[in-house]
């Protein structure tokens, strides 16, 4: 059967034996779609709970999806899967995504994905080109920062080559190590850079002359254009471009910043950058004209958050060029800078005197300066001095100190039990509590990391500084939010943070869409597109992903089947947790979280909502374990059998 | 063996194209939607190697991006050197276009292109050269460029 969208082969590389083989993608698709779905299936099939993040038995998978490499908007991404270094206390399976242009190039080179297993005896890299794959010596690359690694490899393999690389942090098995491509496209949160480091795998380079076949090209092009026009306008058109690009990753983050000031003065050149075939182009590209600044390139994704919160991060002191310099340093070293700043655990440890200048050797008195940050990142990336402890990540650092550091950790991690902890994939666990709504949406979501839900991203909100639009009034903005909640999530209450009502259905819908986004693989910035600046009612169109899938693959799916596909992938991920012993007890917050948020986070409400959510999912309300009937309805009977027979889990009917 | 130069002398002129593609490098984001769309529209498969336009990118130089379209030169050296006449002026758009049926894949046009990299490429599977033909007057890269970095500029 000819496949469209998928190019038909997944590469398997065994770094212990040096053996390279190919697995038919058709073993997994269309049932699991791609990306996160296929990643979960491979992990379920091939890994046991005993495997740790740094074990040679851990398998690191990179999965694109059927849309990647086609003009389907924002379908540029690759998901990365493995047992993750950052998960705590138990090392656990997680999933991450990386954008840019690597995934499409892997498709052009002839592969839908890669499975990396084993461990090389010495540093190597993978070179994949035109349907051939080789393991090559990387001694000349080991130790290089991420940009220099790529420079050397571009000289060897040509500029069209796209590279995933680790830096010194990954080489030193720093749990917050990232995998990076080009300048700022990264896989960050779970720490997979350290998994590559543990396998002595420095980089994966891909280059291909092939293409991605599309079943219904004109339909794809028409849908792409339709979707582009929901998202944005071109420069020169009367209507201004979408808020997202105007303001860079959230309202007001670039406009009015020091970097914008410099661009106006001409001391830096600031432009846009975008992932393959993406109409959003959310990246901010920076060139410092006097050549004085370390690094170059662009700012993407989560880096935009630290930029956006110039006020809040780094103790409020780093702005403009110094901030840009520190993000670039983190990219060069291949370490996640976001992990230090998430929920301020690190600053709080310093604030409370648990980490001091004396016991860290860091210039804590210069906190917030580039000098402090350089010291911190270098020491951590090379595991020098205190860096050896900090490299273990916030959960392990706080638990090392114990005592007063525990509540700090609990605020960061939020989720209790052995599958809690931050830095992992929270899809089947409680995630970040920012607002009441996100508590339950966080019930299976990366802390409501679903940019497209936020209307501010796509309509010009109150206070918009772009200078070219007529921004919504606060009343109009609230009306759009209510309308969005009602139309897509089923109730005006869906986003109402003062009530538990409708939070469970909202969470389920939200997560199902996220699962599909992560399987195709498109971008959570704009999928599903709940709002639009360019429609009369300011609402978007959430059917587009499913229709793009059909145009590319030729497989037509009604919405019901689409959601069932999402539920199936989700339930497979839940099964992975279940075989780790995950029960309802693990879907709960620390006591300190309830105390901290006692004005609105009541246990009774949370219990009821959890009951409701479990019922929607077909998870047993008492145990938190999926029912056998749920597995069977989702065509996962074999999974239920394995849970009962191999892992001795009792499934209710 | 290289064919002898065509019977057309350097003094030959051809009608200029009615317009060509202009680029604004300040707003090119390097997304390469143009490459994906062009190849899909012209060849039925999404493959940048088969696109008639490519984006030069220097990621480490502030992510500098520049689309490199065919300029539809007033003096098209590619056309002058073509020994079969496959490379000709399109009657409707004035674009310098290659007739796949009469192209013999000699690639002299690629060597003759004054731009580096050349704006003409070779399709090894079909054994023909290919280049931008302005999509018959409705250039798809212009339509699909999300920022408006590529535009169509009509002449006179």
XYZ file of C-alpha atoms in Angstrom, chain A:
653
model
C 0.000 0.000 0.000
C 1.513 3.307 -1.039
C 1.928 5.728 1.801
C 1.431 9.434 1.432
C 2.881 11.792 4.024
C 4.922 9.068 5.669
C 8.025 8.158 3.658
C 7.856 4.574 4.859
C 10.920 3.738 6.948
C 12.104 4.193 10.513
C 15.813 3.830 11.110
C 17.055 1.677 13.993
C 20.619 2.307 15.134
C 22.296 0.089 17.715
C 25.308 1.975 19.033
C 26.619 -1.051 20.949
C 26.825 -3.389 17.983
C 27.026 -0.755 15.250
C 24.143 -2.464 13.480
C 21.781 -0.252 11.482
C 18.441 -1.573 10.265
C 15.101 -0.308 8.962
C 11.627 -0.762 10.383
C 8.564 -0.265 8.168
C 6.627 2.788 9.354
C 3.502 0.858 8.355
C 4.030 -1.259 11.495
C 2.778 1.774 13.441
C 0.709 3.910 11.128
C -1.935 4.995 10.482
C -3.043 3.666 13.869
C -0.575 5.755 15.904
C -0.209 8.561 13.354
C 3.410 9.545 14.074
C 5.396 11.666 16.499
C 4.273 11.156 20.059
C 1.894 8.307 19.123
C 4.541 6.178 17.453
C 7.058 7.130 20.143
C 4.719 5.840 22.843
C 4.055 2.595 20.982
C 7.752 1.875 20.483
C 8.469 2.608 24.114
C 5.577 0.413 25.267
C 6.779 -2.453 23.092
C 10.516 -2.269 23.662
C 11.261 -0.786 27.087
C 10.527 -2.061 30.596
C 10.030 0.016 33.767
C 13.422 -1.092 35.054
C 15.303 0.941 32.451
C 16.916 4.166 33.674
C 17.656 7.338 31.731
C 21.399 6.740 31.385
C 21.240 2.995 30.835
C 22.379 1.687 27.445
C 19.003 -0.088 27.338
C 17.225 3.259 27.206
C 15.987 3.968 23.707
C 15.982 7.500 22.350
C 13.483 7.943 19.543
C 13.044 10.853 17.152
C 9.718 10.789 15.329
C 8.335 13.061 12.663
C 4.772 12.706 11.428
C 2.961 12.470 8.087
C 2.638 16.238 7.671
C 6.282 17.039 8.276
C 8.156 18.186 5.196
C 4.987 19.206 3.371
C 3.674 22.773 3.130
C 1.120 21.924 5.866
C 1.402 24.973 8.135
C 3.768 24.664 11.080
C 4.163 20.923 10.573
C 7.902 21.173 11.014
C 8.374 19.398 14.284
C 9.905 16.205 15.579
C 9.061 14.538 18.873
C 11.784 13.063 21.055
C 11.100 10.214 23.430
C 13.038 8.247 26.056
C 13.230 7.648 29.785
C 14.020 11.191 30.882
C 16.869 12.373 33.151
C 14.787 15.164 34.643
C 11.927 13.006 35.901
C 11.881 12.455 39.653
C 11.834 10.570 41.928
C 11.414 7.708 39.507
C 13.037 8.074 36.096
C 10.180 7.856 33.689
C 9.226 8.006 30.020
C 8.662 11.471 28.623
C 8.154 13.231 25.314
C 9.473 16.515 24.005
C 9.303 18.359 20.702
C 11.824 20.246 18.603
C 11.058 22.553 15.696
C 13.183 24.183 13.044
C 14.157 22.305 9.915
C 15.680 19.007 11.059
C 12.496 16.931 10.934
C 11.666 17.862 7.337
C 15.237 17.097 6.278
C 15.005 13.636 7.886
C 11.944 13.026 5.717
C 13.848 14.243 2.637
C 16.624 11.828 3.586
C 14.088 9.007 3.460
C 13.052 8.347 7.068
C 10.019 9.021 9.252
C 11.957 8.514 12.460
C 14.989 7.102 14.244
C 15.343 4.667 17.149
C 18.693 4.910 18.965
C 19.590 2.087 21.312
C 22.667 0.870 23.122
C 25.801 2.848 23.795
C 28.845 3.559 21.678
C 32.274 2.786 23.153
C 33.584 6.137 21.916
C 32.131 9.438 20.655
C 30.257 9.073 17.389
C 27.739 10.867 15.242
C 25.106 9.603 12.902
C 25.192 10.668 9.248
C 21.977 9.996 7.333
C 21.775 10.918 3.686
C 19.595 9.795 0.823
C 18.421 6.557 2.385
C 21.825 5.592 3.776
C 22.987 5.805 7.369
C 26.468 5.615 8.863
C 27.915 5.812 12.339
C 30.955 8.064 12.180
C 33.750 8.929 14.545
C 33.076 12.132 16.488
C 36.321 12.532 18.405
C 36.975 15.775 16.550
C 33.576 17.096 17.629
C 33.443 15.989 21.252
C 33.914 18.966 23.529
C 32.819 21.541 20.963
C 29.919 23.870 21.687
C 26.737 23.409 19.695
C 27.434 26.082 17.073
C 31.035 25.036 16.423
C 29.968 21.407 16.140
C 27.578 22.362 13.394
C 30.122 24.608 11.670
C 32.532 21.689 11.381
C 29.796 19.367 10.194
C 28.524 21.847 7.608
C 32.016 21.968 6.170
C 32.027 18.183 5.910
C 28.459 17.558 4.786
C 27.232 20.763 3.170
C 24.961 23.563 4.295
C 21.703 21.832 3.476
C 22.548 19.344 6.235
C 20.460 19.767 9.337
C 21.990 18.671 12.589
C 20.828 17.731 16.071
C 23.715 18.204 18.468
C 24.563 18.257 22.122
C 27.034 20.585 23.809
C 29.343 20.153 26.797
C 26.317 19.841 29.117
C 25.033 16.740 27.334
C 28.538 15.302 27.239
C 28.759 15.723 31.010
C 25.380 14.069 31.544
C 23.857 17.229 32.976
C 20.215 16.356 33.571
C 19.076 19.655 32.076
C 21.071 19.166 28.880
C 19.333 20.034 25.639
C 19.530 18.831 22.075
C 19.903 21.744 19.677
C 19.493 22.340 15.952
C 20.724 25.394 14.027
C 20.696 28.255 16.509
C 17.749 28.008 18.839
C 15.574 25.060 17.968
C 15.831 22.729 20.921
C 14.440 19.783 22.801
C 14.721 20.981 26.358
C 12.553 19.978 29.235
C 13.255 16.280 29.850
C 17.040 16.547 29.457
C 17.543 14.294 26.450
C 20.878 15.920 25.670
C 22.217 13.879 28.565
C 20.774 10.662 27.105
C 22.704 11.323 23.909
C 25.762 12.065 26.024
C 25.338 8.809 27.928
C 25.288 6.983 24.611
C 28.388 8.860 23.379
C 26.275 10.195 20.545
C 27.373 13.746 19.750
C 25.115 14.558 16.830
C 22.686 13.353 14.183
C 23.148 14.909 10.738
C 20.592 14.500 7.976
C 20.600 15.547 4.356
C 18.386 14.341 1.551
C 17.339 14.941 -2.019
C 14.040 13.152 -1.592
C 10.583 14.550 -1.018
C 7.364 13.856 0.821
C 4.518 12.507 -1.337
C 1.115 14.148 -0.874
C -2.142 12.379 -1.743
C -4.187 15.457 -2.678
C -1.786 18.312 -3.450
C -4.280 20.979 -4.527
C -6.441 20.303 -1.486
C -3.403 20.669 0.734
C -2.434 23.921 -0.924
C -5.970 25.303 -0.612
C -6.155 24.360 3.062
C -2.723 25.844 3.679
C -3.720 29.138 2.146
C -7.017 29.182 4.050
C -5.191 28.561 7.306
C -2.510 31.157 6.558
C -5.246 33.731 6.115
C -6.674 32.852 9.528
C -3.274 33.349 11.093
C -1.750 36.399 9.526
C -1.365 39.036 6.841
C 1.692 39.983 4.846
C 3.648 43.191 5.266
C 2.151 45.733 2.945
C -1.413 44.554 3.360
C -3.887 46.942 4.903
C -4.704 44.587 7.748
C -1.739 44.225 10.101
C 0.020 40.929 10.648
C -1.183 38.766 13.487
C -0.434 39.786 17.012
C 1.893 36.878 17.522
C 4.440 37.933 15.000
C 4.054 41.588 15.755
C 4.799 41.160 19.383
C 6.846 37.990 19.476
C 5.556 35.203 21.602
C 3.004 36.959 23.689
C 1.680 40.425 24.098
C 4.262 43.081 24.537
C 7.365 40.989 24.778
C 9.432 42.584 22.018
C 7.704 45.883 21.554
C 9.059 48.302 24.090
C 11.986 46.079 25.042
C 15.629 47.101 25.065
C 16.249 44.928 22.035
C 13.619 46.815 20.095
C 15.293 50.056 21.150
C 18.596 48.807 19.775
C 16.956 47.746 16.520
C 15.529 51.245 16.122
C 18.969 52.716 16.773
C 20.488 50.436 14.226
C 23.001 48.825 16.557
C 21.379 45.473 16.051
C 19.563 44.000 13.114
C 16.377 42.339 14.288
C 14.345 40.221 11.983
C 12.007 37.280 11.923
C 12.823 33.624 11.803
C 10.585 30.631 11.330
C 10.440 26.882 11.295
C 9.847 24.972 8.078
C 6.608 25.937 6.323
C 5.354 27.916 9.288
C 3.302 31.076 8.722
C 3.807 32.272 12.294
C 7.553 32.888 12.153
C 7.689 33.455 15.892
C 11.439 33.634 16.133
C 13.332 36.860 16.610
C 16.627 36.907 14.751
C 19.339 39.161 16.100
C 22.629 40.315 14.666
C 24.796 42.652 16.676
C 26.383 44.907 14.112
C 29.593 45.749 15.878
C 30.378 42.080 16.263
C 31.001 42.535 19.956
C 28.481 40.081 21.273
C 28.993 36.419 21.821
C 26.687 34.302 19.767
C 24.314 35.179 17.061
C 21.203 33.890 15.526
C 17.742 33.876 16.851
C 15.480 33.504 19.800
C 12.744 30.880 19.720
C 10.087 29.275 21.810
C 10.826 29.254 25.516
C 13.695 31.675 25.101
C 11.002 34.138 24.181
C 9.472 33.612 27.591
C 12.600 34.684 29.370
C 12.777 37.614 27.025
C 9.114 38.319 27.567
C 9.593 38.433 31.267
C 12.575 40.674 31.354
C 11.117 41.992 34.530
C 10.551 38.731 36.315
C 13.448 36.521 35.397
C 17.003 36.693 36.667
C 15.847 38.670 39.647
C 14.574 41.351 37.301
C 18.035 42.539 36.349
C 18.936 41.040 33.012
C 17.520 42.866 30.022
C 18.406 43.573 26.452
C 21.851 42.454 25.312
C 22.986 40.900 28.586
C 19.876 38.739 28.592
C 20.407 37.829 24.965
C 24.008 36.962 25.705
C 23.026 34.584 28.478
C 20.432 32.763 26.399
C 22.991 32.309 23.652
C 25.502 30.995 26.153
C 22.983 28.407 27.308
C 22.441 27.362 23.689
C 26.182 27.101 23.062
C 26.699 24.960 26.148
C 23.640 22.896 25.316
C 21.900 23.449 28.647
C 18.355 24.517 29.394
C 18.446 28.001 30.874
C 14.698 27.828 31.442
C 15.154 25.073 33.996
C 16.959 27.442 36.343
C 14.239 30.031 36.223
C 11.120 27.959 36.187
C 9.126 28.902 39.242
C 12.192 30.560 40.725
C 13.389 27.524 42.685
C 17.009 28.493 42.215
C 16.549 32.133 43.205
C 14.514 31.023 46.196
C 17.261 28.682 47.391
C 19.628 31.636 47.258
C 17.085 33.954 48.839
C 16.613 31.611 51.780
C 20.365 31.210 52.232
C 20.409 27.517 51.343
C 22.730 28.250 48.453
C 25.327 30.859 49.366
C 28.481 32.350 47.905
C 30.455 30.228 50.354
C 28.905 26.871 49.663
C 28.573 27.377 45.902
C 31.668 29.333 44.971
C 29.393 31.396 42.743
C 29.431 35.231 42.853
C 26.026 35.295 44.508
C 26.562 38.914 45.490
C 26.453 39.668 41.766
C 23.193 37.813 41.238
C 21.410 38.977 38.103
C 24.604 39.946 36.302
C 25.956 38.325 33.178
C 29.055 37.392 35.161
C 27.010 35.431 37.679
C 25.072 33.716 34.971
C 28.195 32.759 33.016
C 29.734 31.194 36.119
C 26.540 29.333 36.897
C 26.083 27.937 33.397
C 29.715 26.966 32.921
C 30.061 25.273 36.282
C 26.844 23.371 35.734
C 27.556 22.352 32.151
C 30.971 20.989 33.099
C 29.904 19.645 36.494
C 32.598 21.715 38.211
C 32.382 22.320 41.937
C 28.790 23.103 42.905
C 27.915 22.528 39.253
C 28.107 18.795 39.881
C 25.141 19.081 42.211
C 23.237 21.694 40.217
C 23.585 19.492 37.154
C 21.236 17.054 38.853
C 18.318 19.436 38.370
C 15.955 21.165 40.752
C 14.244 18.076 42.207
C 17.466 16.338 43.151
C 19.168 19.534 44.347
C 16.329 20.416 46.703
C 16.030 16.884 48.016
C 19.774 16.791 48.566
C 19.507 19.726 50.960
C 16.259 18.518 52.489
C 14.643 20.516 55.283
C 13.703 24.002 54.099
C 14.538 23.149 50.517
C 11.716 20.606 50.336
C 8.851 23.130 50.262
C 10.743 25.024 47.549
C 10.925 21.849 45.526
C 7.276 21.091 46.168
C 6.214 24.481 44.826
C 8.238 23.796 41.690
C 7.219 20.205 41.182
C 3.645 20.517 42.462
C 2.747 16.920 41.771
C 3.259 14.487 44.633
C 4.095 10.826 44.418
C 6.787 8.967 42.567
C 5.737 10.270 39.184
C 5.638 13.873 40.177
C 8.449 16.291 39.744
C 8.863 18.819 37.027
C 10.963 18.534 33.968
C 9.143 15.582 32.651
C 6.141 15.145 30.511
C 3.116 15.737 32.635
C 0.481 14.380 30.369
C -0.800 11.846 32.825
C -0.036 13.767 35.955
C -1.103 16.993 37.488
C 0.798 19.833 35.978
C 1.358 23.435 36.783
C -1.127 25.316 38.888
C -1.256 28.763 37.525
C -4.956 29.176 37.526
C -7.851 26.994 38.513
C -8.581 26.129 34.938
C -5.068 25.076 34.265
C -5.071 22.925 37.357
C -7.338 20.459 35.721
C -6.151 21.148 32.241
C -2.798 20.561 33.829
C -4.295 17.229 34.773
C -2.843 15.974 31.600
C -1.105 18.790 29.931
C 2.278 20.304 30.058
C 1.063 22.962 32.437
C -1.452 24.300 29.955
C 1.374 24.897 27.537
C -1.049 25.379 24.785
C -0.341 28.765 23.393
C -3.128 28.674 20.928
C -5.659 28.640 23.757
C -4.682 32.139 24.728
C -6.669 34.571 22.579
C -3.993 37.240 23.088
C -1.757 35.305 20.785
C -3.981 35.681 17.780
C -6.172 38.712 18.184
C -4.860 42.168 18.924
C -5.737 42.420 22.614
C -6.414 45.418 24.813
C -3.209 47.406 25.152
C -1.706 46.073 21.922
C 1.413 48.115 21.120
C 1.789 47.225 17.454
C 0.555 50.657 16.466
C -1.298 49.406 13.423
C -4.437 47.789 14.709
C -7.627 48.671 16.468
C -7.166 46.585 19.610
C -10.093 44.914 21.308
C -11.559 46.582 24.345
C -11.421 44.571 27.576
C -15.120 43.748 27.183
C -14.667 42.578 23.615
C -11.665 40.498 24.657
C -13.642 38.812 27.413
C -16.457 38.146 24.963
C -14.059 36.473 22.534
C -12.681 34.309 25.312
C -16.165 33.248 26.393
C -17.189 32.576 22.812
C -14.059 30.506 22.268
C -14.674 28.540 25.455
C -18.264 27.879 24.512
C -17.678 26.911 20.899
C -14.626 24.728 21.288
C -14.721 23.570 24.899
C -18.474 23.273 25.311
C -19.123 25.900 27.943
C -18.558 29.552 28.700
C -17.402 28.224 32.056
C -14.572 26.300 30.517
C -12.061 29.087 31.057
C -13.732 30.530 34.127
C -11.163 30.175 36.849
C -13.539 30.719 39.740
C -15.379 27.458 39.321
C -14.586 23.764 38.987
C -17.494 23.461 36.585
C -16.621 22.152 33.181
C -12.935 21.851 33.900
C -12.827 18.085 33.376
C -14.374 18.131 29.880
C -12.182 21.062 28.985
C -9.083 19.205 30.097
C -10.031 16.154 28.080
C -10.646 18.081 24.872
C -7.536 20.141 25.366
C -5.325 17.130 25.853
C -6.822 15.147 22.991
C -6.017 18.011 20.602
C -2.538 18.288 22.041
C -1.949 14.584 21.480
C -2.823 14.947 17.783
C -0.723 18.091 17.419
C 2.194 16.145 18.863
C 1.642 13.230 16.502
C 1.335 14.994 13.131
C 3.643 16.902 14.195
C 2.379 20.486 14.164
C 2.973 23.316 16.604
C 1.075 24.036 19.782
C 1.449 27.753 19.163
C -1.324 27.715 16.628
C -2.985 24.315 16.751
C -5.825 24.015 17.335
C -6.533 27.549 16.224
C -9.248 28.636 18.622
C -9.204 32.334 17.702
C -8.331 34.440 14.678
C -7.763 38.110 14.115
C -9.378 37.960 10.703
C -12.815 36.461 11.177
C -15.931 38.474 12.024
C -16.420 36.672 15.348
C -12.683 36.416 16.019
C -12.980 32.646 16.252
C -10.667 30.289 14.404
C -11.144 26.814 13.000
C -10.124 23.744 14.900
C -10.943 21.268 12.157
C -7.917 22.198 10.096
C -5.455 19.640 11.479
C -7.711 16.732 10.707
C -8.322 18.030 7.191
C -4.623 18.609 6.604
C -4.002 15.014 7.659
C -6.571 13.800 5.113
C -5.232 15.942 2.271
C -1.680 14.745 2.864
C -2.265 11.051 3.596
C -5.441 10.498 1.595
C -6.986 8.987 4.730
C -10.298 10.606 5.568
C -11.236 10.645 9.223
C -14.444 11.926 10.724
C -14.017 13.944 13.864
C -15.159 11.053 16.041
C -12.422 8.803 14.744
C -9.888 11.613 15.090
C -10.719 11.986 18.771
C -10.684 8.221 19.255
C -7.178 8.175 17.773
C -6.131 10.786 20.312
C -7.747 8.822 23.132
C -5.932 5.693 22.032
C -2.508 7.355 22.074
C -3.291 8.992 25.403
C -4.381 5.680 26.894
C -1.196 3.998 25.696
C 0.791 6.698 27.517
C -1.355 6.110 30.580
C -0.587 2.396 30.337
C 3.128 3.197 30.422
C 2.529 5.028 33.691
C 0.295 2.254 34.981
C 2.962 -0.382 34.550
C 5.189 1.878 36.649
C 2.646 1.521 39.420
C 0.798 4.779 38.794
C -2.524 5.039 40.604
C -4.924 7.755 41.705
C -2.576 8.502 44.585
C -0.070 9.852 42.098
C -2.617 12.241 40.543
C -2.458 14.637 43.451
C -0.584 17.686 44.654
C 1.689 18.167 47.655
C 0.060 19.341 50.872
C 2.066 22.524 50.605
C 0.424 23.293 47.246
C -3.015 23.069 48.811
C -1.877 25.293 51.693
C -0.318 27.850 49.322
C -3.471 28.060 47.232
C -6.077 27.506 49.907
C -8.219 30.415 48.774
C -9.248 28.600 45.631
C -7.757 25.090 45.530
C -10.072 22.967 47.648
C -9.563 19.222 47.846
C -13.228 18.407 47.548
C -13.545 20.271 44.287
C -10.402 18.688 42.961
C -11.567 15.199 43.962
C -14.897 15.682 42.228
C -13.248 17.039 39.103
C -10.785 14.179 39.078
C -13.710 11.746 39.351
C -15.342 13.472 36.428
C -12.161 13.399 34.362
C -11.506 9.760 35.059
C -15.059 8.920 34.054
C -14.655 10.784 30.767
C -11.466 8.840 30.105
C -12.698 5.426 31.147
C -10.276 5.303 34.066
C -11.455 3.548 37.219
C -12.454 6.277 39.657
C -11.205 4.412 42.721
C -7.852 3.167 41.505
C -6.909 5.644 38.779
C -6.151 2.673 36.535
C -7.775 2.462 33.083
C -10.552 -0.087 32.754
C -10.169 -3.129 30.536
C -13.214 -2.099 28.551
C -11.575 1.230 27.799
C -8.510 -0.467 26.369
C -10.656 -2.802 24.314
C -12.830 -0.033 22.934
C -9.684 1.752 21.823
C -8.269 -1.299 20.082
C -5.655 -1.777 22.793
C -6.697 -5.203 24.079
C -3.111 -6.410 23.846
C -2.049 -3.591 26.166
C -4.649 -4.632 28.753
C -3.454 -8.236 28.503
C 0.182 -7.252 29.073
C -0.722 -5.066 32.067
C -2.598 -7.920 33.691
C -0.414 -10.873 32.734
C 3.070 -9.397 32.748
C 2.753 -6.529 35.209
C 0.094 -8.077 37.460
C -2.053 -4.980 37.394
C -5.669 -5.592 38.267
C -7.925 -3.939 35.746
C -11.545 -3.380 36.564
C -13.994 -4.347 33.846
